CSV table of C-alpha atoms in Angstrom, one decimal:
chain,number,residue,atom,x,y,z
A,1,MET,CA,-192.7,-209.4,28.9
A,2,LYS,CA,-195.2,-211.1,31.2
A,3,MET,CA,-193.8,-212.7,34.3
A,4,LYS,CA,-194.4,-216.4,35.0
A,5,PHE,CA,-197.8,-217.1,36.5
A,6,TYR,CA,-196.1,-218.7,39.6
A,7,ASP,CA,-194.1,-215.5,40.2
A,8,ALA,CA,-197.3,-213.4,39.8
A,9,LEU,CA,-198.9,-215.5,42.5
A,10,GLN,CA,-196.2,-214.5,45.0
A,11,LEU,CA,-196.9,-210.7,44.6
A,12,ASP,CA,-198.9,-208.5,46.9
A,13,PRO,CA,-202.2,-207.3,45.4
A,14,ALA,CA,-200.9,-203.7,45.4
A,15,ILE,CA,-198.0,-204.8,43.2
A,16,LEU,CA,-200.3,-206.8,40.9
A,17,LYS,CA,-202.6,-203.8,40.5
A,18,ARG,CA,-199.6,-201.7,39.4
A,19,HIS,CA,-198.8,-204.3,36.8
A,20,ILE,CA,-202.4,-204.2,35.7
A,21,ALA,CA,-202.3,-200.4,35.4
A,22,ALA,CA,-199.2,-200.7,33.2
A,23,CYS,CA,-200.6,-203.3,30.9
A,24,ASP,CA,-201.4,-202.2,27.3
A,25,THR,CA,-203.8,-205.0,26.3
A,26,LYS,CA,-206.9,-206.5,27.9
A,27,GLN,CA,-205.3,-209.9,27.6
A,28,GLU,CA,-202.4,-208.8,29.8
A,29,LYS,CA,-204.8,-207.2,32.3
A,30,LEU,CA,-206.8,-210.4,32.5
A,31,TYR,CA,-203.7,-212.4,33.1
A,32,TYR,CA,-202.8,-210.4,36.2
A,33,TRP,CA,-206.4,-210.3,37.4
A,34,THR,CA,-206.5,-214.1,37.1
A,35,ALA,CA,-203.3,-214.3,39.1
A,36,MET,CA,-204.8,-212.2,41.8
A,37,ALA,CA,-208.0,-214.3,42.0
A,38,VAL,CA,-206.1,-217.6,42.0
A,39,ARG,CA,-203.7,-216.2,44.7
A,40,SER,CA,-206.7,-215.3,46.9
A,41,ILE,CA,-208.4,-218.6,46.4
A,42,LEU,CA,-205.2,-220.6,47.2
A,43,ILE,CA,-204.5,-218.6,50.4
A,44,VAL,CA,-208.1,-219.1,51.7
A,45,ALA,CA,-208.1,-222.8,50.8
A,46,PHE,CA,-204.8,-223.4,52.4
A,47,ALA,CA,-205.8,-221.4,55.5
A,48,ILE,CA,-209.0,-223.5,55.9
A,49,VAL,CA,-207.0,-226.8,55.6
A,50,PHE,CA,-204.1,-225.7,57.8
A,51,ILE,CA,-206.1,-224.2,60.6
A,52,SER,CA,-208.7,-227.0,60.6
A,53,LEU,CA,-206.0,-229.6,60.8
A,54,LEU,CA,-204.2,-227.9,63.7
A,55,SER,CA,-207.5,-227.3,65.5
A,56,ALA,CA,-208.4,-230.9,65.1
A,57,VAL,CA,-205.1,-232.1,66.6
A,58,PHE,CA,-204.6,-229.5,69.4
A,59,GLY,CA,-208.3,-228.6,70.1
A,60,ALA,CA,-210.7,-225.9,69.1
A,61,ASP,CA,-209.7,-223.7,72.0
A,62,ASN,CA,-206.3,-223.3,70.3
A,63,THR,CA,-207.7,-222.3,66.9
A,64,PRO,CA,-206.6,-218.6,67.6
A,65,LEU,CA,-202.9,-219.7,67.8
A,66,ALA,CA,-203.4,-221.8,64.6
A,67,VAL,CA,-204.6,-218.6,62.9
A,68,ALA,CA,-201.7,-216.6,64.2
A,69,LEU,CA,-199.2,-219.3,63.0
A,70,PHE,CA,-200.7,-219.4,59.6
A,71,CYS,CA,-200.2,-215.6,59.3
A,72,ILE,CA,-196.7,-215.8,60.6
A,73,MET,CA,-195.9,-218.7,58.2
A,74,LEU,CA,-197.1,-216.6,55.2
A,75,GLY,CA,-195.2,-213.5,56.3
A,76,ILE,CA,-191.9,-215.2,57.2
A,77,ARG,CA,-191.4,-216.4,53.7
A,78,PHE,CA,-190.8,-212.9,52.6
A,79,VAL,CA,-189.8,-210.9,55.7
A,80,ASN,CA,-187.0,-211.8,58.1
A,81,PHE,CA,-185.8,-210.2,61.4
A,82,GLU,CA,-182.9,-208.4,59.9
A,83,TYR,CA,-180.1,-210.3,61.6
A,84,CYS,CA,-178.3,-213.6,61.2
A,85,ILE,CA,-180.1,-216.9,61.0
A,86,ARG,CA,-179.0,-218.2,64.4
A,87,ASP,CA,-180.3,-215.2,66.2
A,88,SER,CA,-183.4,-215.1,64.0
A,89,LEU,CA,-184.3,-218.7,64.9
A,90,LEU,CA,-183.9,-217.8,68.6
A,91,THR,CA,-186.0,-214.7,68.1
A,92,LEU,CA,-188.8,-216.7,66.6
A,93,ALA,CA,-188.7,-219.1,69.6
A,94,VAL,CA,-188.9,-216.2,72.0
A,95,ALA,CA,-191.7,-214.6,70.1
A,96,LEU,CA,-193.8,-217.8,70.3
A,97,VAL,CA,-193.1,-218.2,74.0
A,98,ILE,CA,-194.4,-214.6,74.5
A,99,LEU,CA,-197.5,-215.3,72.5
A,100,VAL,CA,-198.2,-218.5,74.4
A,101,LEU,CA,-197.5,-217.3,78.0
A,102,GLY,CA,-198.2,-213.6,77.9
A,103,PRO,CA,-202.0,-213.7,77.2
A,104,SER,CA,-202.5,-216.6,79.7
A,105,ALA,CA,-200.6,-214.7,82.4
A,106,ALA,CA,-202.8,-211.7,81.7
A,107,ALA,CA,-205.9,-213.7,82.3
A,108,VAL,CA,-204.9,-214.8,85.9
A,109,LEU,CA,-202.7,-211.9,87.2
A,110,PRO,CA,-204.1,-209.2,89.5
A,111,PRO,CA,-205.2,-206.1,87.5
A,112,ILE,CA,-202.3,-204.0,89.0
A,113,PHE,CA,-199.8,-206.0,86.9
A,114,LEU,CA,-201.7,-205.9,83.6
A,115,ILE,CA,-200.3,-202.7,82.1
A,116,SER,CA,-196.7,-203.7,82.9
A,117,LEU,CA,-197.2,-207.2,81.6
A,118,HIS,CA,-198.8,-206.2,78.3
A,119,PHE,CA,-196.2,-203.5,77.8
A,120,VAL,CA,-193.2,-205.8,78.4
A,121,CYS,CA,-194.7,-208.5,76.2
A,122,PHE,CA,-195.9,-206.2,73.4
A,123,PHE,CA,-192.7,-204.1,73.3
A,124,SER,CA,-190.5,-207.1,73.3
A,125,LEU,CA,-192.4,-208.6,70.4
A,126,LEU,CA,-192.1,-205.5,68.3
A,127,TYR,CA,-188.5,-204.9,69.3
A,128,ILE,CA,-187.2,-208.3,68.4
A,129,THR,CA,-189.3,-208.9,65.3
A,130,THR,CA,-189.7,-205.5,63.7
A,131,GLN,CA,-186.6,-203.6,62.6
A,132,ARG,CA,-188.4,-202.4,59.5
A,133,PRO,CA,-192.1,-201.7,60.3
A,134,GLU,CA,-192.9,-200.9,56.6
A,135,MET,CA,-192.5,-204.6,55.9
A,136,GLY,CA,-195.5,-205.5,58.0
A,137,ASN,CA,-194.0,-207.6,60.8
A,138,GLY,CA,-195.3,-205.2,63.4
A,139,GLY,CA,-198.9,-205.6,62.4
A,140,LEU,CA,-198.4,-209.4,62.1
A,141,TYR,CA,-197.1,-210.0,65.6
A,142,SER,CA,-199.3,-207.3,67.2
A,143,PHE,CA,-202.4,-209.0,65.7
A,144,ALA,CA,-201.3,-212.4,67.1
A,145,TYR,CA,-200.7,-211.0,70.6
A,146,VAL,CA,-204.1,-209.1,70.7
A,147,TYR,CA,-206.0,-212.0,69.3
A,148,LEU,CA,-204.5,-214.5,71.8
A,149,THR,CA,-205.1,-212.0,74.7
A,150,GLY,CA,-208.7,-212.1,73.8
A,151,ASN,CA,-208.6,-216.0,73.8
A,152,PRO,CA,-206.5,-217.0,76.7
A,153,VAL,CA,-206.2,-220.6,78.0
A,154,ILE,CA,-205.0,-222.3,81.2
A,155,GLY,CA,-204.3,-225.7,82.5
A,156,GLU,CA,-204.2,-228.7,80.1
A,157,VAL,CA,-205.3,-226.5,77.1
A,158,LEU,CA,-202.3,-224.3,77.7
A,159,VAL,CA,-200.1,-227.4,77.5
A,160,ARG,CA,-201.6,-228.2,74.2
A,161,ARG,CA,-201.1,-224.6,73.1
A,162,GLY,CA,-197.4,-224.9,73.9
A,163,LEU,CA,-197.2,-228.1,71.8
A,164,LEU,CA,-199.0,-226.3,69.0
A,165,ALA,CA,-196.4,-223.4,69.3
A,166,LEU,CA,-193.6,-226.0,69.1
A,167,THR,CA,-195.1,-227.4,65.9
A,168,GLY,CA,-195.5,-223.9,64.5
A,169,TYR,CA,-191.9,-223.2,65.4
A,170,LEU,CA,-190.6,-226.2,63.5
A,171,LEU,CA,-192.7,-225.2,60.4
A,172,CYS,CA,-191.9,-221.5,60.5
A,173,GLY,CA,-188.3,-222.0,61.5
A,174,ALA,CA,-187.7,-224.3,58.6
A,175,ILE,CA,-189.1,-221.7,56.2
A,176,LEU,CA,-187.1,-219.0,57.9
A,177,PHE,CA,-183.9,-221.1,57.5
A,178,ALA,CA,-184.6,-222.0,53.9
A,179,LYS,CA,-185.5,-218.5,52.7
A,180,HIS,CA,-183.2,-216.3,54.8
A,181,ARG,CA,-180.2,-218.2,56.0
A,182,HIS,CA,-177.8,-216.3,53.7
A,183,GLN,CA,-179.0,-212.8,54.7
A,184,HIS,CA,-177.6,-210.4,57.3
A,185,LYS,CA,-174.8,-212.9,58.3
A,186,ALA,CA,-172.8,-210.2,60.0
A,187,VAL,CA,-175.7,-208.7,62.1
A,188,ARG,CA,-176.3,-210.1,65.6
A,189,PHE,CA,-179.2,-209.2,67.8
A,190,ARG,CA,-176.9,-207.6,70.3
A,191,HIS,CA,-176.0,-205.1,67.6
A,192,VAL,CA,-179.7,-204.1,67.4
A,193,VAL,CA,-179.9,-203.7,71.2
A,194,ARG,CA,-176.9,-201.4,71.2
A,195,GLN,CA,-178.5,-199.2,68.6
A,196,PHE,CA,-181.7,-198.5,70.7
A,197,ASP,CA,-182.4,-194.8,70.7
A,198,LEU,CA,-185.8,-193.4,71.5
A,199,SER,CA,-185.2,-190.6,69.1
A,200,ALA,CA,-184.9,-193.1,66.2
A,201,PRO,CA,-188.2,-193.3,64.3
A,202,VAL,CA,-188.4,-197.1,64.6
A,203,CYS,CA,-187.8,-197.1,68.3
A,204,LEU,CA,-190.3,-194.2,68.9
A,205,TRP,CA,-192.9,-196.1,66.8
A,206,GLN,CA,-192.3,-199.3,68.8
A,207,PHE,CA,-192.6,-197.5,72.1
A,208,ARG,CA,-195.7,-195.6,71.2
A,209,MET,CA,-197.5,-198.7,69.8
A,210,ALA,CA,-196.6,-200.9,72.7
A,211,LEU,CA,-197.7,-198.4,75.3
A,212,GLY,CA,-200.9,-197.5,73.5
A,213,VAL,CA,-202.0,-201.1,72.9
A,214,SER,CA,-201.1,-202.1,76.5
A,215,LEU,CA,-203.3,-199.4,77.9
A,216,VAL,CA,-206.3,-200.2,75.7
A,217,LEU,CA,-206.0,-204.0,76.4
A,218,THR,CA,-205.8,-203.3,80.1
A,219,ALA,CA,-208.8,-200.9,80.0
A,220,GLY,CA,-210.8,-203.5,78.1
A,221,GLN,CA,-210.0,-206.2,80.6
A,222,LEU,CA,-210.6,-204.0,83.7
A,223,PHE,CA,-213.9,-202.7,82.5
A,224,GLY,CA,-215.1,-206.1,81.2
A,225,VAL,CA,-215.6,-204.9,77.7
A,226,GLU,CA,-217.1,-207.7,75.6
A,227,ARG,CA,-214.8,-208.8,72.8
A,228,PHE,CA,-212.2,-206.2,74.1
A,229,MET,CA,-209.7,-207.6,71.6
A,230,TRP,CA,-211.7,-205.8,68.9
A,231,MET,CA,-210.8,-202.6,70.7
A,232,GLY,CA,-207.2,-203.7,70.7
A,233,PHE,CA,-207.2,-204.5,66.9
A,234,ALA,CA,-208.6,-201.0,66.2
A,235,CYS,CA,-206.1,-199.2,68.4
A,236,ALA,CA,-203.2,-201.2,67.2
A,237,SER,CA,-204.1,-200.6,63.6
A,238,LEU,CA,-204.3,-196.8,64.1
A,239,LEU,CA,-200.9,-196.7,65.9
A,240,SER,CA,-199.2,-199.1,63.5
A,241,GLU,CA,-198.9,-196.6,60.7
A,242,TYR,CA,-195.3,-196.0,59.7
A,243,PRO,CA,-193.4,-193.7,59.3
A,244,TYR,CA,-194.3,-192.2,62.6
A,245,SER,CA,-196.9,-189.5,62.2
A,246,SER,CA,-198.4,-187.1,64.7
A,247,ASN,CA,-201.7,-187.0,62.8
A,248,ALA,CA,-203.7,-190.2,63.3
A,249,LEU,CA,-207.0,-188.6,62.2
A,250,PRO,CA,-207.1,-189.9,58.6
A,251,ARG,CA,-206.7,-193.6,59.7
A,252,PHE,CA,-209.2,-192.9,62.6
A,253,ARG,CA,-211.8,-192.0,60.0
A,254,GLN,CA,-210.9,-194.8,57.6
A,255,ARG,CA,-211.1,-197.4,60.4
A,256,ILE,CA,-214.6,-196.3,61.5
A,257,ILE,CA,-215.9,-196.1,57.9
A,258,GLY,CA,-214.5,-199.5,57.1
A,259,ALA,CA,-215.9,-201.1,60.2
A,260,ILE,CA,-219.4,-199.7,59.7
A,261,ALA,CA,-219.4,-200.6,56.0
A,262,GLY,CA,-218.1,-204.1,56.5
A,263,SER,CA,-220.4,-204.8,59.5
A,264,CYS,CA,-223.5,-203.6,57.5
A,265,ALA,CA,-222.5,-205.6,54.4
A,266,PHE,CA,-222.0,-208.7,56.6
A,267,LEU,CA,-225.4,-208.1,58.2
A,268,VAL,CA,-227.2,-207.8,54.9
A,269,LEU,CA,-225.5,-211.0,53.5
A,270,TYR,CA,-226.3,-212.9,56.7
A,271,LEU,CA,-229.9,-212.0,56.6
A,272,ILE,CA,-230.6,-212.6,52.9
A,273,ASN,CA,-228.7,-215.9,52.7
A,274,PRO,CA,-230.0,-219.3,54.1
A,275,GLU,CA,-228.4,-220.5,57.4
A,276,SER,CA,-226.6,-223.2,55.5
A,277,MET,CA,-224.5,-220.6,53.7
A,278,HIS,CA,-223.6,-218.5,56.8
A,279,SER,CA,-220.3,-220.4,57.3
A,280,LEU,CA,-219.2,-219.3,53.9
A,281,LEU,CA,-219.2,-215.6,54.7
A,282,GLY,CA,-215.9,-215.8,56.6
A,283,PRO,CA,-214.1,-217.3,53.6
A,284,LEU,CA,-215.8,-214.8,51.4
A,285,GLY,CA,-214.3,-212.0,53.3
A,286,GLY,CA,-210.9,-213.7,53.0
A,287,LEU,CA,-211.3,-214.0,49.2
A,288,CYS,CA,-212.3,-210.4,48.9
A,289,MET,CA,-209.3,-209.4,51.0
A,290,GLY,CA,-207.1,-210.8,48.3
A,291,PHE,CA,-208.2,-208.0,46.0
A,292,CYS,CA,-208.0,-205.1,48.5
A,293,THR,CA,-205.2,-202.6,48.7
A,294,ASP,CA,-207.1,-199.7,50.3
A,295,TYR,CA,-207.1,-199.6,54.1
A,296,ARG,CA,-210.8,-198.9,54.3
A,297,TYR,CA,-211.7,-202.0,52.2
A,298,LYS,CA,-209.3,-204.2,54.1
A,299,THR,CA,-210.9,-203.1,57.4
A,300,ALA,CA,-214.4,-203.9,55.9
A,301,MET,CA,-213.4,-207.3,54.8
A,302,ASN,CA,-211.7,-208.1,58.1
A,303,CYS,CA,-215.1,-207.7,59.7
A,304,PHE,CA,-216.5,-210.8,58.0
A,305,GLY,CA,-214.4,-213.4,59.8
A,306,ALA,CA,-214.8,-211.7,63.1
A,307,LEU,CA,-218.5,-211.4,62.8
A,308,MET,CA,-218.9,-214.9,61.6
A,309,LEU,CA,-217.5,-216.0,65.0
A,310,GLY,CA,-219.2,-213.3,67.0
A,311,ALA,CA,-222.7,-214.1,65.6
A,312,GLY,CA,-222.5,-217.5,67.1
A,313,ILE,CA,-221.9,-215.9,70.6
A,314,TYR,CA,-223.9,-212.7,70.6
A,315,GLY,CA,-226.4,-213.2,67.7
A,316,ILE,CA,-226.0,-211.3,64.5
A,317,GLN,CA,-227.4,-208.0,65.6
A,318,GLY,CA,-225.5,-208.1,68.9
A,319,ALA,CA,-222.2,-209.0,67.1
A,320,VAL,CA,-222.6,-206.2,64.5
A,321,VAL,CA,-223.3,-203.5,67.2
A,322,LEU,CA,-220.5,-204.8,69.3
A,323,ARG,CA,-218.0,-204.7,66.4
A,324,ILE,CA,-218.9,-201.1,65.6
A,325,VAL,CA,-218.9,-200.0,69.2
A,326,ASP,CA,-215.6,-201.7,70.0
A,327,THR,CA,-214.0,-200.3,66.9
A,328,ILE,CA,-215.1,-196.7,67.8
A,329,LEU,CA,-213.9,-197.1,71.4
A,330,GLY,CA,-210.5,-198.5,70.2
A,331,VAL,CA,-209.7,-195.9,67.6
A,332,THR,CA,-211.0,-193.0,69.8
A,333,PHE,CA,-208.7,-194.2,72.6
A,334,GLY,CA,-205.9,-194.5,70.0
A,335,LEU,CA,-206.5,-191.1,68.6
A,336,ILE,CA,-206.5,-189.4,72.1
A,337,PHE,CA,-203.4,-191.4,73.1
A,338,ALA,CA,-201.5,-190.6,69.9
A,339,THR,CA,-202.2,-186.9,70.4
A,340,LEU,CA,-201.1,-186.9,74.0
A,341,PHE,CA,-198.1,-189.0,73.3
A,342,HIS,CA,-196.9,-186.7,70.6
A,343,ARG,CA,-197.3,-183.6,72.8
A,344,LEU,CA,-195.8,-185.1,75.9
A,345,VAL,CA,-193.2,-187.5,74.7
A,346,ALA,CA,-192.5,-187.7,71.0
A,347,ILE,CA,-191.9,-184.0,70.4
A,348,ARG,CA,-189.0,-184.2,72.8
A,349,PHE,CA,-187.3,-186.9,70.9
A,350,LEU,CA,-188.0,-186.1,67.3
A,351,PRO,CA,-185.2,-184.3,65.5
A,352,GLU,CA,-185.5,-180.6,65.0
A,353,PRO,CA,-186.6,-179.7,61.5
A,354,GLN,CA,-183.8,-178.6,59.2
A,355,THR,CA,-183.7,-174.9,58.4
A,356,LYS,CA,-182.3,-173.5,55.2
């Protein structure tokens, strides 16, 4: 029996593709392919309207936070923080405060404080929002932090960013309350704190990711790497794989392949299309993302939005080269860090393998 079309629109592409594979008729397959296409179109259309509206009200300099809030709003419908609604609402507020103040502080503090600042902010975000990394919260809030670190603001613009965060809190908090107020009623945040144990896979994953991303962001800022947040995205993506794995090489290869393929595809489309159509390439990447389940293809499609913005700053060739170089630097750093971390730290905390 086919599910309702509205219910199909709520599903992840990976789940929809499993339904398609299980279908017996072409008509059923077309039904789910249509749902996937409509879902992708609706998300992109809503993103354009939502982000454009908030950017118009709070200023173009705060578009990055509008993007982050859009992603948080989509995710919070399905994934909560795994404790009672009162503590969850407080957690959301703390997370937004970190996202507003952490990146701006990193832009003005002396370099000696950067590693500790990024680590405290990043680890705090992961620890309070991500009790089950497999649900995707870790990638969501890490993306937001890295993106905002690459687009810091100060002064009056920072005040408007705070007001935008307050607006986002009211929207996301309402969704969180409506969708999850009856879940985890007996679990308080203090219970989570008491359970911290670095030998636990989740805590080990949080610590490794926070330390690795903090180091790569600090390196990018200290050495003046152009668009260093692209390094941060690449490193965070490599370290975000869960369950914890000592072998980061497969994702290392996939990230590089995806970045090169996506950047080259964007370059070709940019060159063969008239200038009036260049602004459509970003939304095109978003539409295609709605059909992607493979990590390589997601990486490739992510390049479109980034390069659309980067081309206006560096030119198309400069943006493409920078995207590829920053990605290679980020995943190379992440691979080396993951290897050293496992040998020097993780192996001491991971449980001994069971012997028969």
